Amino acid sequence: MIHIRFISADHTVQDLQAAPGQSLMKAATEANIRGIEGDCGGTLTCATCHVIVDPVWAKQLPPPVADETDMLDFAASPVEPDSRLCCQIQLTPDLDGLVVRLPAAQH
Ligand code: FES
């Protein structure tokens, strides 16, 4: 299992254990992680799965495709250098320990 830590804007910590082979958005919504909406189901049309990846981990992720970067322009909260749409982050065993921050709002 892959351990992921979500840190909310108010510093609340939510931990998740998820199986590899799914997106971070899917794993988070199925586990009812507060602060991840995923309204479009992962089709890159909503930007409600915005996360800010811890800088140490951000370097280990494949870079975002242009469509992801474009959709981040529609995020409800300010985008930071390590902002990602977590429906585009595929969970792999090497992401065990991943830490992401949640924006103040997704809508
Ligand atoms: Fe809609 Fe990620 S779930 S863009």
mmCIF file with all atom_site columns, C-alpha atoms in Angstrom, residues 1-63:
data_model
loop_
_atom_site.group_PDB
_atom_site.id
_atom_site.type_symbol
_atom_site.label_atom_id
_atom_site.label_alt_id
_atom_site.label_comp_id
_atom_site.label_asym_id
_atom_site.label_entity_id
_atom_site.label_seq_id
_atom_site.pdbx_PDB_ins_code
_atom_site.Cartn_x
_atom_site.Cartn_y
_atom_site.Cartn_z
_atom_site.occupancy
_atom_site.B_iso_or_equiv
_atom_site.pdbx_formal_charge
_atom_site.auth_seq_id
_atom_site.auth_comp_id
_atom_site.auth_asym_id
_atom_site.auth_atom_id
_atom_site.pdbx_PDB_model_num
ATOM 1  C CA . MET A 1 1  ? 0.000   0.000  0.000   1.00 0.00 ? 1  MET A CA 1
ATOM 2  C CA . ILE A 1 2  ? 1.010   3.567  -0.614  1.00 0.00 ? 2  ILE A CA 1
ATOM 3  C CA . HIS A 1 3  ? 0.790   6.067  2.236   1.00 0.00 ? 3  HIS A CA 1
ATOM 4  C CA . ILE A 1 4  ? -0.250  9.592  1.344   1.00 0.00 ? 4  ILE A CA 1
ATOM 5  C CA . ARG A 1 5  ? -0.590  12.574 3.658   1.00 0.00 ? 5  ARG A CA 1
ATOM 6  C CA . PHE A 1 6  ? -2.964  15.439 2.891   1.00 0.00 ? 6  PHE A CA 1
ATOM 7  C CA . ILE A 1 7  ? -2.479  18.693 4.785   1.00 0.00 ? 7  ILE A CA 1
ATOM 8  C CA . SER A 1 8  ? -5.424  21.080 4.644   1.00 0.00 ? 8  SER A CA 1
ATOM 9  C CA . ALA A 1 9  ? -5.132  24.850 4.508   1.00 0.00 ? 9  ALA A CA 1
ATOM 10 C CA . ASP A 1 10 ? -6.041  24.895 8.223   1.00 0.00 ? 10 ASP A CA 1
ATOM 11 C CA . HIS A 1 11 ? -3.214  22.371 8.868   1.00 0.00 ? 11 HIS A CA 1
ATOM 12 C CA . THR A 1 12 ? -5.555  19.455 9.474   1.00 0.00 ? 12 THR A CA 1
ATOM 13 C CA . VAL A 1 13 ? -3.813  16.220 8.531   1.00 0.00 ? 13 VAL A CA 1
ATOM 14 C CA . GLN A 1 14 ? -5.554  13.364 6.752   1.00 0.00 ? 14 GLN A CA 1
ATOM 15 C CA . ASP A 1 15 ? -3.675  10.154 5.996   1.00 0.00 ? 15 ASP A CA 1
ATOM 16 C CA . LEU A 1 16 ? -4.606  7.675  3.310   1.00 0.00 ? 16 LEU A CA 1
ATOM 17 C CA . GLN A 1 17 ? -3.401  4.231  2.366   1.00 0.00 ? 17 GLN A CA 1
ATOM 18 C CA . ALA A 1 18 ? -4.123  3.356  -1.243  1.00 0.00 ? 18 ALA A CA 1
ATOM 19 C CA . ALA A 1 19 ? -3.297  0.671  -3.747  1.00 0.00 ? 19 ALA A CA 1
ATOM 20 C CA . PRO A 1 20 ? -1.106  1.541  -6.738  1.00 0.00 ? 20 PRO A CA 1
ATOM 21 C CA . GLY A 1 21 ? -2.581  1.698  -10.217 1.00 0.00 ? 21 GLY A CA 1
ATOM 22 C CA . GLN A 1 22 ? -5.164  4.418  -9.643  1.00 0.00 ? 22 GLN A CA 1
ATOM 23 C CA . SER A 1 23 ? -5.081  8.167  -9.612  1.00 0.00 ? 23 SER A CA 1
ATOM 24 C CA . LEU A 1 24 ? -4.545  10.105 -6.432  1.00 0.00 ? 24 LEU A CA 1
ATOM 25 C CA . MET A 1 25 ? -7.930  11.792 -6.996  1.00 0.00 ? 25 MET A CA 1
ATOM 26 C CA . LYS A 1 26 ? -9.712  8.448  -7.230  1.00 0.00 ? 26 LYS A CA 1
ATOM 27 C CA . ALA A 1 27 ? -8.043  7.111  -4.114  1.00 0.00 ? 27 ALA A CA 1
ATOM 28 C CA . ALA A 1 28 ? -8.790  10.321 -2.200  1.00 0.00 ? 28 ALA A CA 1
ATOM 29 C CA . THR A 1 29 ? -12.450 10.586 -3.170  1.00 0.00 ? 29 THR A CA 1
ATOM 30 C CA . GLU A 1 30 ? -13.109 6.919  -2.449  1.00 0.00 ? 30 GLU A CA 1
ATOM 31 C CA . ALA A 1 31 ? -11.604 7.429  1.005   1.00 0.00 ? 31 ALA A CA 1
ATOM 32 C CA . ASN A 1 32 ? -13.654 10.622 1.541   1.00 0.00 ? 32 ASN A CA 1
ATOM 33 C CA . ILE A 1 33 ? -10.601 12.819 1.956   1.00 0.00 ? 33 ILE A CA 1
ATOM 34 C CA . ARG A 1 34 ? -12.026 16.263 2.718   1.00 0.00 ? 34 ARG A CA 1
ATOM 35 C CA . GLY A 1 35 ? -10.906 18.905 0.250   1.00 0.00 ? 35 GLY A CA 1
ATOM 36 C CA . ILE A 1 36 ? -10.685 16.799 -2.907  1.00 0.00 ? 36 ILE A CA 1
ATOM 37 C CA . GLU A 1 37 ? -13.792 17.023 -5.048  1.00 0.00 ? 37 GLU A CA 1
ATOM 38 C CA . GLY A 1 38 ? -12.953 15.493 -8.431  1.00 0.00 ? 38 GLY A CA 1
ATOM 39 C CA . ASP A 1 39 ? -16.196 16.679 -9.996  1.00 0.00 ? 39 ASP A CA 1
ATOM 40 C CA . CYS A 1 40 ? -15.340 15.618 -13.555 1.00 0.00 ? 40 CYS A CA 1
ATOM 41 C CA . GLY A 1 41 ? -14.204 12.147 -12.594 1.00 0.00 ? 41 GLY A CA 1
ATOM 42 C CA . GLY A 1 42 ? -10.696 12.711 -13.877 1.00 0.00 ? 42 GLY A CA 1
ATOM 43 C CA . THR A 1 43 ? -11.360 13.975 -17.385 1.00 0.00 ? 43 THR A CA 1
ATOM 44 C CA . LEU A 1 44 ? -9.419  17.215 -16.843 1.00 0.00 ? 44 LEU A CA 1
ATOM 45 C CA . THR A 1 45 ? -12.454 19.459 -17.098 1.00 0.00 ? 45 THR A CA 1
ATOM 46 C CA . CYS A 1 46 ? -13.033 20.732 -13.558 1.00 0.00 ? 46 CYS A CA 1
ATOM 47 C CA . ALA A 1 47 ? -9.865  21.611 -11.581 1.00 0.00 ? 47 ALA A CA 1
ATOM 48 C CA . THR A 1 48 ? -11.541 20.543 -8.322  1.00 0.00 ? 48 THR A CA 1
ATOM 49 C CA . CYS A 1 49 ? -8.777  18.062 -7.574  1.00 0.00 ? 49 CYS A CA 1
ATOM 50 C CA . HIS A 1 50 ? -6.132  20.748 -7.077  1.00 0.00 ? 50 HIS A CA 1
ATOM 51 C CA . VAL A 1 51 ? -3.292  19.841 -4.715  1.00 0.00 ? 51 VAL A CA 1
ATOM 52 C CA . ILE A 1 52 ? 0.059   21.448 -3.980  1.00 0.00 ? 52 ILE A CA 1
ATOM 53 C CA . VAL A 1 53 ? 2.690   18.739 -3.956  1.00 0.00 ? 53 VAL A CA 1
ATOM 54 C CA . ASP A 1 54 ? 5.437   18.903 -1.347  1.00 0.00 ? 54 ASP A CA 1
ATOM 55 C CA . PRO A 1 55 ? 8.515   20.226 -3.159  1.00 0.00 ? 55 PRO A CA 1
ATOM 56 C CA . VAL A 1 56 ? 10.563  17.131 -2.327  1.00 0.00 ? 56 VAL A CA 1
ATOM 57 C CA . TRP A 1 57 ? 7.955   14.945 -4.005  1.00 0.00 ? 57 TRP A CA 1
ATOM 58 C CA . ALA A 1 58 ? 7.106   17.280 -6.852  1.00 0.00 ? 58 ALA A CA 1
ATOM 59 C CA . LYS A 1 59 ? 10.439  16.522 -8.503  1.00 0.00 ? 59 LYS A CA 1
ATOM 60 C CA . GLN A 1 60 ? 9.595   12.824 -8.588  1.00 0.00 ? 60 GLN A CA 1
ATOM 61 C CA . LEU A 1 61 ? 6.379   13.234 -10.544 1.00 0.00 ? 61 LEU A CA 1
ATOM 62 C CA . PRO A 1 62 ? 6.216   13.267 -14.318 1.00 0.00 ? 62 PRO A CA 1
ATOM 63 C CA . PRO A 1 63 ? 5.694   16.853 -15.456 1.00 0.00 ? 63 PRO A CA 1
#
